[in-house]
XYZ file of C-alpha atoms in Angstrom:
678
model
C 51.784 39.056 43.745
C 54.645 37.055 45.263
C 56.579 40.323 45.768
C 53.510 41.841 47.381
C 53.287 38.838 49.705
C 56.985 39.222 50.642
C 56.441 42.911 51.306
C 53.574 42.022 53.628
C 55.808 39.574 55.512
C 58.512 42.251 55.919
C 55.961 44.840 56.903
C 54.488 42.554 59.545
C 57.964 42.171 61.102
C 58.529 45.949 61.119
C 55.079 46.794 62.535
C 55.103 48.484 65.948
C 51.469 48.704 66.899
C 48.608 46.179 66.985
C 46.581 48.201 64.499
C 49.437 48.088 62.007
C 49.722 44.329 62.370
C 45.958 43.870 61.798
C 46.086 45.954 58.652
C 49.126 44.054 57.313
C 47.479 40.659 58.047
C 44.349 41.779 56.184
C 46.466 42.915 53.272
C 48.363 39.590 53.327
C 45.074 37.601 53.162
C 43.904 39.750 50.288
C 47.130 39.086 48.384
C 46.769 35.339 48.998
C 43.227 35.427 47.633
C 44.476 37.146 44.498
C 47.254 34.562 44.153
C 44.673 31.751 44.527
C 42.497 33.365 41.841
C 45.498 33.551 39.485
C 46.304 29.878 40.095
C 42.660 28.990 39.401
C 42.773 30.934 36.172
C 45.923 29.017 35.181
C 44.217 25.725 36.197
C 46.850 25.168 38.893
C 44.279 23.636 41.201
C 46.644 22.155 43.784
C 48.126 25.629 44.354
C 44.619 27.043 44.805
C 43.873 24.448 47.514
C 47.155 25.315 49.303
C 46.330 29.023 49.261
C 42.844 28.393 50.626
C 44.262 26.147 53.374
C 46.751 28.852 54.406
C 44.014 31.467 54.442
C 41.738 29.278 56.557
C 44.513 28.425 58.988
C 45.286 32.078 59.601
C 41.662 33.198 59.749
C 40.866 35.383 62.748
C 37.649 35.654 64.686
C 36.074 37.591 61.841
C 35.698 34.357 59.882
C 36.925 33.433 56.449
C 36.270 35.446 53.354
C 33.149 34.335 51.349
C 35.240 33.802 48.216
C 37.288 30.982 49.794
C 34.492 28.423 49.465
C 34.004 29.358 45.815
C 37.761 29.129 45.091
C 38.045 25.802 46.891
C 34.982 24.345 45.220
C 36.193 25.298 41.751
C 39.642 23.913 42.466
C 38.218 20.601 43.694
C 36.040 20.442 40.595
C 39.129 21.043 38.467
C 40.804 18.115 40.205
C 37.713 15.963 39.579
C 37.052 15.502 43.294
C 33.333 16.205 43.314
C 32.806 15.043 46.888
C 35.065 17.764 48.296
C 33.510 20.262 45.873
C 30.044 19.333 47.136
C 31.132 19.870 50.770
C 32.438 23.307 49.862
C 29.187 24.112 48.064
C 27.069 22.954 50.983
C 29.288 25.001 53.271
C 28.134 28.133 51.491
C 24.644 27.558 52.874
C 25.955 28.241 56.380
C 27.733 31.402 55.310
C 25.049 34.057 55.028
C 27.512 36.656 53.790
C 27.982 35.219 50.354
C 26.449 37.544 47.745
C 23.766 36.125 45.510
C 25.797 36.497 42.338
C 28.675 34.554 43.898
C 26.709 31.498 45.037
C 24.639 31.424 41.859
C 27.887 31.392 39.887
C 29.171 28.646 42.176
C 26.042 26.590 41.692
C 26.321 26.955 37.927
C 29.986 25.987 37.970
C 29.355 22.930 40.159
C 26.453 21.730 38.024
C 28.384 22.341 34.796
C 31.109 20.014 36.068
C 29.038 17.421 37.952
C 26.244 17.205 35.394
C 23.073 15.231 36.102
C 24.695 13.541 39.112
C 24.865 16.936 40.819
C 21.224 17.866 40.284
C 20.065 16.788 43.747
C 22.966 18.625 45.374
C 22.142 21.837 43.528
C 18.510 21.544 44.596
C 19.475 20.990 48.223
C 21.939 23.889 48.213
C 19.481 26.246 46.580
C 16.669 25.397 48.985
C 19.115 25.715 51.904
C 20.174 29.184 50.770
C 16.558 30.340 50.686
C 16.402 30.390 54.439
C 19.725 32.099 55.068
C 20.210 34.798 52.476
C 18.355 36.896 50.011
C 17.472 34.984 46.839
C 15.838 36.755 43.916
C 13.348 35.320 41.450
C 15.911 35.873 38.687
C 18.394 33.650 40.537
C 15.800 30.916 40.786
C 15.223 31.130 37.032
C 18.985 30.898 36.387
C 19.330 27.826 38.603
C 16.271 26.124 37.103
C 17.495 26.832 33.586
C 20.966 25.512 34.458
C 19.582 22.306 36.003
C 17.279 21.672 33.045
C 20.248 21.998 30.725
C 19.965 19.690 27.726
C 17.053 17.811 29.248
C 16.659 14.327 30.616
C 14.244 12.619 32.981
C 16.387 12.998 36.142
C 17.060 16.719 35.594
C 13.395 17.333 34.843
C 12.328 15.601 38.065
C 14.749 17.673 40.141
C 13.574 20.923 38.541
C 9.936 19.949 39.127
C 10.651 19.418 42.831
C 12.679 22.632 43.028
C 10.131 24.951 41.405
C 7.176 23.475 43.308
C 8.680 24.355 46.713
C 6.474 26.952 48.385
C 9.469 29.143 49.198
C 10.534 29.222 45.549
C 7.005 29.970 44.347
C 6.826 32.802 46.897
C 9.823 34.489 45.242
C 7.661 35.184 42.174
C 4.764 36.848 43.972
C 3.997 40.430 43.108
C 4.067 42.536 40.001
C 7.802 43.259 40.270
C 8.551 39.573 39.551
C 6.278 39.424 36.495
C 9.113 39.191 33.985
C 10.891 36.458 35.973
C 7.572 34.617 36.364
C 7.147 34.555 32.594
C 10.751 33.354 32.224
C 10.265 30.511 34.740
C 7.029 29.460 33.007
C 8.883 29.403 29.677
C 11.706 27.252 31.122
C 9.251 24.690 32.490
C 7.000 24.766 29.424
C 9.887 24.215 27.001
C 11.268 21.382 29.105
C 7.801 19.809 29.241
C 7.444 20.158 25.477
C 10.801 18.444 24.913
C 9.770 15.493 27.072
C 6.391 15.346 25.354
C 8.086 15.077 21.967
C 10.190 12.247 23.411
C 6.906 10.573 24.442
C 7.865 10.772 28.133
C 4.332 11.847 28.996
C 4.686 11.317 32.737
C 7.612 13.751 33.045
C 6.099 16.243 30.647
C 2.812 16.174 32.583
C 4.675 16.953 35.805
C 6.546 19.863 34.232
C 3.446 21.322 32.602
C 1.619 21.023 35.904
C 4.429 22.875 37.743
C 4.440 25.553 35.048
C 0.826 26.315 36.029
C 2.190 27.568 39.391
C 3.730 30.473 37.504
C 0.548 31.607 35.774
C -1.307 34.130 37.940
C -5.035 33.784 38.359
C -6.887 36.519 36.586
C -8.891 37.281 33.487
C -5.862 38.333 31.467
C -4.246 34.904 31.989
C -7.302 32.741 31.244
C -6.126 31.807 27.749
C -2.670 30.800 28.999
C -4.164 28.688 31.792
C -6.561 27.055 29.327
C -3.602 26.223 27.109
C -1.888 24.611 30.090
C -4.949 22.499 30.888
C -5.224 21.386 27.276
C -1.613 20.242 27.100
C -2.036 18.412 30.418
C -5.047 16.685 28.892
C -2.830 15.540 26.019
C -0.211 14.181 28.415
C -2.743 12.124 30.346
C -4.248 10.921 27.084
C -0.795 9.636 26.212
C -0.654 7.892 29.590
C -4.196 6.506 29.028
C -5.297 8.214 32.254
C -8.575 9.153 30.659
C -10.428 10.406 33.741
C -7.589 12.805 34.588
C -7.496 13.926 30.957
C -11.220 14.626 31.069
C -10.867 16.680 34.262
C -8.224 18.891 32.662
C -10.121 19.434 29.411
C -13.270 20.323 31.353
C -11.282 23.003 33.182
C -9.843 24.262 29.891
C -13.309 24.468 28.364
C -14.553 26.566 31.280
C -11.794 29.100 30.631
C -11.733 29.042 26.812
C -14.381 26.977 25.033
C -13.174 26.250 21.483
C -12.911 23.550 18.845
C -9.643 22.191 20.258
C -11.394 21.404 23.550
C -14.208 19.706 21.676
C -11.678 17.678 19.678
C -9.768 16.579 22.769
C -13.043 15.507 24.374
C -13.678 13.542 21.189
C -10.315 11.774 21.620
C -11.160 10.885 25.221
C -14.527 9.368 24.276
C -12.798 7.498 21.480
C -10.227 6.047 23.886
C -13.030 5.077 26.261
C -14.713 3.262 23.365
C -17.787 5.450 23.878
C -18.784 5.759 20.239
C -21.958 7.719 20.836
C -20.123 10.206 23.029
C -17.494 10.656 20.301
C -20.184 11.188 17.666
C -21.848 13.810 19.877
C -18.515 15.642 20.099
C -18.259 15.670 16.303
C -21.538 17.577 16.252
C -20.272 19.859 19.033
C -17.135 20.666 17.010
C -19.171 21.893 14.049
C -20.969 24.408 16.292
C -17.768 26.021 17.612
C -17.044 29.552 16.420
C -13.467 28.640 15.454
C -14.424 25.385 13.745
C -12.378 24.293 10.727
C -13.203 21.253 8.535
C -9.674 19.935 9.131
C -10.854 18.776 12.561
C -13.393 16.453 10.948
C -10.701 14.976 8.733
C -8.454 14.540 11.766
C -11.333 12.969 13.715
C -11.893 10.455 10.928
C -8.210 9.469 10.971
C -8.312 9.053 14.750
C -11.459 6.930 14.551
C -10.032 4.664 11.851
C -6.835 4.226 13.897
C -8.984 3.154 16.877
C -11.093 0.866 14.646
C -14.158 2.895 15.638
C -15.772 2.658 12.232
C -19.171 4.165 13.184
C -17.355 7.236 14.484
C -15.249 7.507 11.326
C -18.410 7.308 9.239
C -20.090 10.027 11.321
C -17.061 12.315 10.944
C -16.753 11.831 7.190
C -20.515 12.201 6.751
C -20.353 15.553 8.533
C -17.603 16.630 6.135
C -19.831 15.898 3.139
C -22.389 18.430 4.392
C -19.940 21.295 3.778
C -19.164 20.641 0.097
C -22.557 21.681 -1.270
C -22.115 25.151 0.276
C -18.948 25.692 -1.757
C -16.812 26.119 1.362
C -13.084 25.548 0.931
C -12.269 22.063 2.178
C -8.946 20.368 3.010
C -9.842 17.148 1.158
C -11.457 16.520 -2.229
C -15.105 15.482 -1.964
C -14.541 12.330 -3.982
C -11.796 11.283 -1.551
C -14.182 11.645 1.379
C -16.882 9.561 -0.337
C -14.360 6.917 -1.389
C -12.986 6.727 2.153
C -16.512 6.418 3.539
C -17.313 3.518 1.236
C -13.977 1.860 2.037
C -14.557 2.173 5.788
C -18.098 0.823 5.526
C -16.857 -2.080 3.393
C -14.691 -3.341 6.248
C -17.670 -4.740 8.143
C -20.627 -6.766 6.809
C -24.157 -5.436 7.036
C -23.353 -1.885 5.891
C -24.664 -2.287 2.337
C -27.514 0.204 2.856
C -25.081 2.914 3.898
C -22.660 2.026 1.112
C -25.348 2.459 -1.514
C -26.388 5.736 0.106
C -22.928 7.230 -0.396
C -22.474 5.746 -3.852
C -25.743 7.422 -4.823
C -24.433 10.641 -3.271
C -21.351 10.469 -5.515
C -23.492 9.902 -8.609
C -25.848 12.745 -7.675
C -22.964 15.153 -7.070
C -21.402 14.153 -10.396
C -24.688 15.077 -12.062
C -24.885 18.401 -10.181
C -21.344 19.722 -10.577
C -20.118 17.599 -13.489
C -18.000 14.412 -13.485
C -14.736 16.300 -14.023
C -15.386 18.567 -11.038
C -16.105 15.638 -8.748
C -13.762 12.905 -9.961
C -11.038 14.992 -11.545
C -9.700 15.060 -15.085
C -7.561 12.848 -17.279
C -5.995 9.748 -15.709
C -6.817 10.668 -12.105
C -10.460 11.214 -12.981
C -10.609 7.999 -14.985
C -9.271 5.991 -12.049
C -11.750 7.556 -9.640
C -14.680 6.812 -11.952
C -13.448 3.271 -12.446
C -13.102 2.754 -8.681
C -16.733 3.712 -8.073
C -17.883 1.570 -10.999
C -15.946 -1.508 -9.864
C -17.033 -1.037 -6.242
C -20.694 -0.812 -7.258
C -20.297 -3.884 -9.457
C -18.611 -5.897 -6.683
C -21.312 -5.007 -4.174
C -23.982 -5.814 -6.747
C -22.616 -9.280 -7.445
C -21.952 -9.948 -3.745
C -25.470 -9.005 -2.623
C -26.861 -11.018 -5.530
C -24.945 -14.086 -4.359
C -26.321 -13.457 -0.857
C -29.839 -13.385 -2.386
C -30.346 -9.768 -1.354
C -31.807 -9.002 -4.754
C -33.248 -5.578 -3.944
C -29.853 -4.151 -3.036
C -28.193 -6.068 -5.858
C -30.475 -4.396 -8.408
C -29.657 -0.935 -7.009
C -25.910 -1.532 -6.890
C -25.858 -2.827 -10.454
C -27.887 0.133 -11.739
C -25.343 2.439 -10.127
C -22.515 0.384 -11.625
C -23.977 0.915 -15.102
C -24.141 4.671 -14.480
C -20.546 4.850 -13.213
C -19.192 2.686 -16.050
C -20.952 5.009 -18.490
C -18.854 7.870 -17.042
C -15.513 6.086 -17.511
C -13.581 7.417 -20.485
C -11.359 5.275 -22.680
C -11.656 1.562 -23.609
C -15.136 2.250 -24.936
C -15.956 -1.300 -25.995
C -14.945 -2.774 -22.616
C -16.893 -0.174 -20.678
C -19.939 -0.623 -22.898
C -19.885 -4.341 -22.164
C -19.753 -3.606 -18.409
C -22.597 -1.092 -18.724
C -24.620 -3.725 -20.561
C -23.812 -6.455 -18.014
C -24.753 -4.181 -15.120
C -28.076 -3.240 -16.728
C -29.008 -6.821 -17.588
C -28.070 -8.228 -14.178
C -29.931 -5.392 -12.465
C -33.143 -6.422 -14.235
C -32.350 -10.062 -13.449
C -32.154 -9.150 -9.739
C -35.488 -7.321 -9.983
C -37.121 -10.447 -11.423
C -35.466 -12.670 -8.792
C -36.734 -10.316 -6.066
C -40.278 -10.847 -7.304
C -39.952 -14.609 -6.878
C -38.388 -14.163 -3.461
C -41.042 -11.877 -2.010
C -43.867 -13.580 -3.985
C -45.460 -10.314 -5.013
C -45.690 -9.055 -8.566
C -43.566 -6.176 -9.788
C -45.347 -2.851 -9.736
C -46.105 -1.000 -12.933
C -43.347 1.491 -12.112
C -40.832 -1.315 -11.623
C -41.855 -2.933 -14.907
C -41.341 0.369 -16.735
C -37.973 0.836 -15.069
C -36.899 -2.694 -16.037
C -38.032 -2.083 -19.621
C -36.014 1.156 -19.752
C -32.901 -0.623 -18.482
C -33.340 -3.424 -21.009
C -33.806 -0.928 -23.828
C -30.476 0.648 -22.901
C -28.839 -2.764 -22.738
C -30.379 -3.767 -26.082
C -28.992 -0.691 -27.809
C -25.514 -1.441 -26.466
C -25.779 -5.076 -27.561
C -26.739 -4.015 -31.074
C -23.842 -1.549 -31.176
C -21.343 -4.151 -29.993
C -22.754 -6.768 -32.363
C -22.475 -4.396 -35.311
C -18.828 -3.630 -34.520
C -17.856 -7.216 -33.747
C -19.617 -8.712 -36.774
C -17.086 -6.947 -38.967
C -14.372 -8.968 -37.228
C -16.547 -12.104 -37.015
C -15.899 -12.180 -33.286
C -19.295 -11.644 -31.747
C -18.930 -14.324 -29.099
C -15.739 -12.786 -27.802
C -17.296 -9.312 -27.718
C -20.477 -10.457 -25.992
C -20.410 -13.217 -23.417
C -22.926 -15.936 -24.336
C -24.378 -15.917 -20.826
C -24.910 -12.153 -20.968
C -26.814 -12.391 -24.250
C -28.913 -15.217 -22.819
C -29.750 -13.395 -19.578
C -30.690 -10.313 -21.581
C -32.969 -12.403 -23.814
C -34.529 -14.202 -20.877
C -35.147 -10.967 -18.919
C -36.505 -9.195 -22.000
C -38.837 -12.145 -22.634
C -40.077 -11.935 -19.028
C -40.707 -8.167 -19.053
C -42.319 -8.229 -22.512
C -44.644 -10.961 -21.249
C -45.813 -8.680 -18.436
C -46.761 -6.161 -21.105
C -48.484 -8.931 -23.128
C -46.189 -8.159 -26.073
C -46.152 -11.709 -27.500
C -44.773 -10.671 -30.886
C -41.726 -8.993 -29.366
C -41.123 -12.063 -27.220
C -40.965 -14.354 -30.262
C -38.801 -11.907 -32.239
C -36.441 -11.552 -29.303
C -36.004 -15.319 -28.950
C -35.580 -15.782 -32.723
C -32.793 -13.167 -32.743
C -31.059 -14.940 -29.918
C -31.431 -18.361 -31.545
C -29.764 -17.053 -34.702
C -26.750 -15.674 -32.818
C -23.476 -17.467 -32.190
C -23.985 -16.906 -28.471
C -26.963 -19.257 -28.407
C -26.479 -22.681 -26.787
C -29.008 -25.592 -26.623
C -29.360 -25.358 -22.837
C -30.236 -21.646 -23.211
C -33.094 -22.475 -25.553
C -34.213 -25.296 -23.270
C -34.504 -22.890 -20.349
C -36.435 -20.358 -22.452
C -38.719 -23.083 -23.799
C -39.469 -24.488 -20.362
C -40.179 -21.005 -19.008
C -42.472 -20.187 -21.930
C -44.401 -23.452 -21.513
C -45.268 -23.005 -17.849
C -46.134 -20.285 -15.372
C -48.734 -17.518 -15.411
C -47.594 -15.934 -18.719
C -47.436 -18.759 -21.268
C -46.383 -18.259 -24.875
C -46.762 -21.548 -26.749
C -45.285 -20.090 -29.930
C -42.072 -19.143 -28.147
C -42.080 -22.458 -26.303
C -42.537 -24.490 -29.479
C -39.914 -22.520 -31.382
C -37.318 -22.616 -28.579
C -37.839 -26.320 -27.841
C -37.734 -27.330 -31.504
C -34.541 -25.349 -32.026
C -33.154 -26.840 -28.853
C -34.073 -30.379 -30.005
C -32.354 -29.885 -33.341
C -29.193 -28.680 -31.579
C -29.187 -31.609 -29.162
C -29.654 -34.179 -31.952
C -26.964 -32.614 -34.122
C -24.441 -33.012 -31.336
C -21.842 -35.822 -31.712
C -22.966 -37.121 -28.308
C -26.597 -36.104 -27.757
C -27.883 -35.686 -24.232
C -30.900 -38.003 -24.468
C -32.098 -37.033 -20.994
C -32.705 -33.515 -22.291
C -33.946 -34.834 -25.645
C -36.586 -36.864 -23.808
C -37.544 -33.829 -21.701
C -37.941 -31.687 -24.836
C -40.031 -34.345 -26.604
C -42.416 -34.633 -23.663
C -42.757 -30.821 -23.475
C -43.371 -30.454 -27.213
C -46.042 -33.150 -27.146
C -47.678 -31.543 -24.089
C -47.684 -28.101 -25.713
C -49.112 -29.430 -28.972
C -51.769 -31.397 -27.124
C -52.852 -28.408 -25.048
C -52.723 -25.651 -27.646
C -53.478 -27.571 -30.860
C -56.030 -29.935 -29.359
C -56.626 -33.595 -30.060
C -58.096 -32.698 -33.460
C -54.646 -31.869 -34.803
C -53.567 -35.490 -34.730
C -51.065 -35.149 -37.523
C -48.835 -32.700 -35.614
C -48.889 -34.700 -32.391
C -48.542 -37.990 -34.303
C -45.493 -36.662 -36.145
C -43.868 -35.869 -32.787
C -44.360 -39.462 -31.594
C -42.983 -40.733 -34.877
C -39.970 -38.411 -34.431
C -39.424 -39.806 -30.952
C -39.630 -43.331 -32.396
C -37.034 -42.513 -35.039
C -34.746 -41.069 -32.357
C -34.991 -44.265 -30.313
C -34.318 -46.606 -33.209
C -30.726 -47.765 -33.187
C -29.921 -46.518 -29.667
C -28.266 -48.742 -27.109
C -30.379 -50.185 -24.351
C -31.044 -47.645 -21.573
C -29.523 -44.825 -23.675
C -32.950 -43.214 -24.009
C -34.447 -42.674 -20.510
C -36.641 -45.729 -19.759
C -39.332 -43.821 -17.892
C -39.640 -41.319 -20.729
C -39.854 -44.174 -23.242
C -42.609 -45.803 -21.224
C -44.428 -42.452 -21.085
C -44.257 -42.113 -24.875
C -45.480 -45.674 -25.464
C -48.323 -45.475 -22.963
C -49.591 -42.024 -23.991
C -49.486 -42.929 -27.690
C -51.392 -46.153 -26.970
C -53.945 -44.356 -24.799
C -54.619 -41.817 -27.562
C -56.275 -44.680 -29.520
C -59.045 -45.091 -26.952
C -61.274 -42.193 -28.032
C -61.095 -42.829 -31.804
C -61.846 -46.548 -31.276
C -64.922 -45.739 -29.198
C -66.035 -43.316 -31.879
C -65.607 -46.000 -34.533
C -62.519 -44.379 -36.012
C -60.712 -47.704 -36.162
C -57.974 -46.584 -38.605
C -57.067 -43.647 -36.407
C -57.020 -45.884 -33.370
C -54.897 -48.458 -35.170
C -52.415 -45.700 -36.109
C -51.903 -44.647 -32.499
C -51.742 -48.250 -31.226
C -49.096 -49.081 -33.830
C -46.839 -46.165 -32.952
C -47.239 -46.905 -29.244
C -46.282 -50.548 -29.819
C -43.346 -49.555 -32.037
C -41.995 -47.262 -29.289
C -42.533 -49.904 -26.616
C -40.397 -52.364 -28.572
C -37.383 -50.080 -27.908
C -38.072 -49.629 -24.191
C -36.579 -52.253 -21.851
C -38.972 -53.711 -19.258
C -42.160 -53.399 -21.321
C -42.310 -57.035 -22.509
C -45.534 -57.831 -20.645
C -47.150 -54.673 -21.949
C -46.021 -55.391 -25.479
C -47.636 -58.863 -25.461
C -50.910 -57.386 -24.336
C -50.635 -54.559 -26.859
C -49.884 -56.961 -29.717
C -52.879 -59.073 -28.766
C -55.229 -56.053 -28.685
C -53.843 -54.732 -31.960
C -54.221 -58.167 -33.575
C -57.848 -58.383 -32.515
C -58.459 -54.921 -33.927
C -57.022 -55.938 -37.290
C -59.277 -59.031 -37.401
C -62.279 -56.819 -36.868
C -61.220 -54.834 -39.888
């Protein structure tokens, strides 16, 4: 090239005519351009700048060659002088003779070197070129793709401004630009998707919105436009711009109504805390032609995340409706029920709904089999145990809250679930028994609370539950008696509550014999404690369904236990003595003096040798006075010996009761007079 340049110089000197000189100068400029290109290829950027300067200095009226700006710009970029490179690039805008391929290549080269900092310059240059030279849609796609590059907020903003310019949009009008229009939409969509994944919802929304400019209106593009509106809805949901999100999803639904639109509407209502609106959308989802149960599962997760528990319950409840039909579901039915119960348990006052779904689980287990619902082996055992424990916990909690009706239902369910648990038979049997007994106990407590008698149906149900519990108790007792460990196998309180409830229900059926047998069996067990018998005796001696035989037996057994204790509770001893005397007086009558008299004599023997005040004073006074008063009728009837007997025992008791000195003097005087008469 240097030799060619020298030849040009020699030729210019030898030229004779003006035409020859013009041709040689043109050839010389061409050689210099080639030399500059070689220097650029060798990265000899200073030499490129010198060549360009020479060419510009010797430019004639025809103007400089279009390639000079490109050579200069690339050389300045190579030297890292971006300011000069930018001036060269902007200079291309003025030169309308630069071919499209050349300036597009220049733009790409500048942006590759300048990076994000050059994005605004590229946009300005590109928009400037639009008015001065032909720009194709393909070129616009290349520039947009180059500016987007590896992404970033600044680049995305510049591209959004570039592609939304009316002049750029106009390049893609017509059928001949269809392929480039699809390409531009893809560039913007992919960039928007990248920003969405980075959770930059504002930038992604802008890019998705600009991509809509490259989707023609028409029936064939309805689905694509609907997709654009849906993704814009998601962006504004991420920005919590709920009204904008709703506008976009409404537009999407007009173009392509489907389950995704219904689900996105559900999300909007959820974010607005409009629970009823969200629940309505759950129903709308199930009516869509493309509905899949996965959307209900997803809706439940969304609702739980937003702490919208009523909405989560509605979604999960809708899922349950599909299992009976045998439709393939994404989640096991037992998981849905368990999640429902767990969600409802998070807030108080949902016990009615909890029991509804627990009953559903038990019913389904009966219909399709426990293994089909809960699963097999260890997984199935854990599921069964979870439902049993949950029912038990709710039963005890509602019982403590005095909601006895619900407590009875929960405990009945607990007994049914525990009966389904495999393994640890003895432990599960005990829990079945406890649940049954406490369920009946709640039924009896409910009667007292509402002050209305149990219906015949309820009595029969209670009797059935107690029969089941009784059979389990016998089975456990038989097994534990071999190891002489009955108390450990059966909690004393459980045995007592069973006995007490059985006594109550048998009384309603007027089965007095079974009542006495039941109490005798309990009294002979190691689980029996004196205070248990006291409670049974008191219950049997008062109320609408008295049983004096049970009362007498229980109180006598109770008295024996109290007195055999190393430290007797004389408050309870006194209470038992009064009750036994009252029962004997009422049911035996005054004619059976010997029985009643023996009770007073027993009380006297108990009091002898006790410390002062150890036997309750008021009870001692009651014994002394009632025994004394019993002499009145026999004395009037002339039965002096009988009267003397009662007066004597009354006086003897009074001598051991502090504070009765005045009474005793009077009593001694009356008794002395009576003896004189004899």
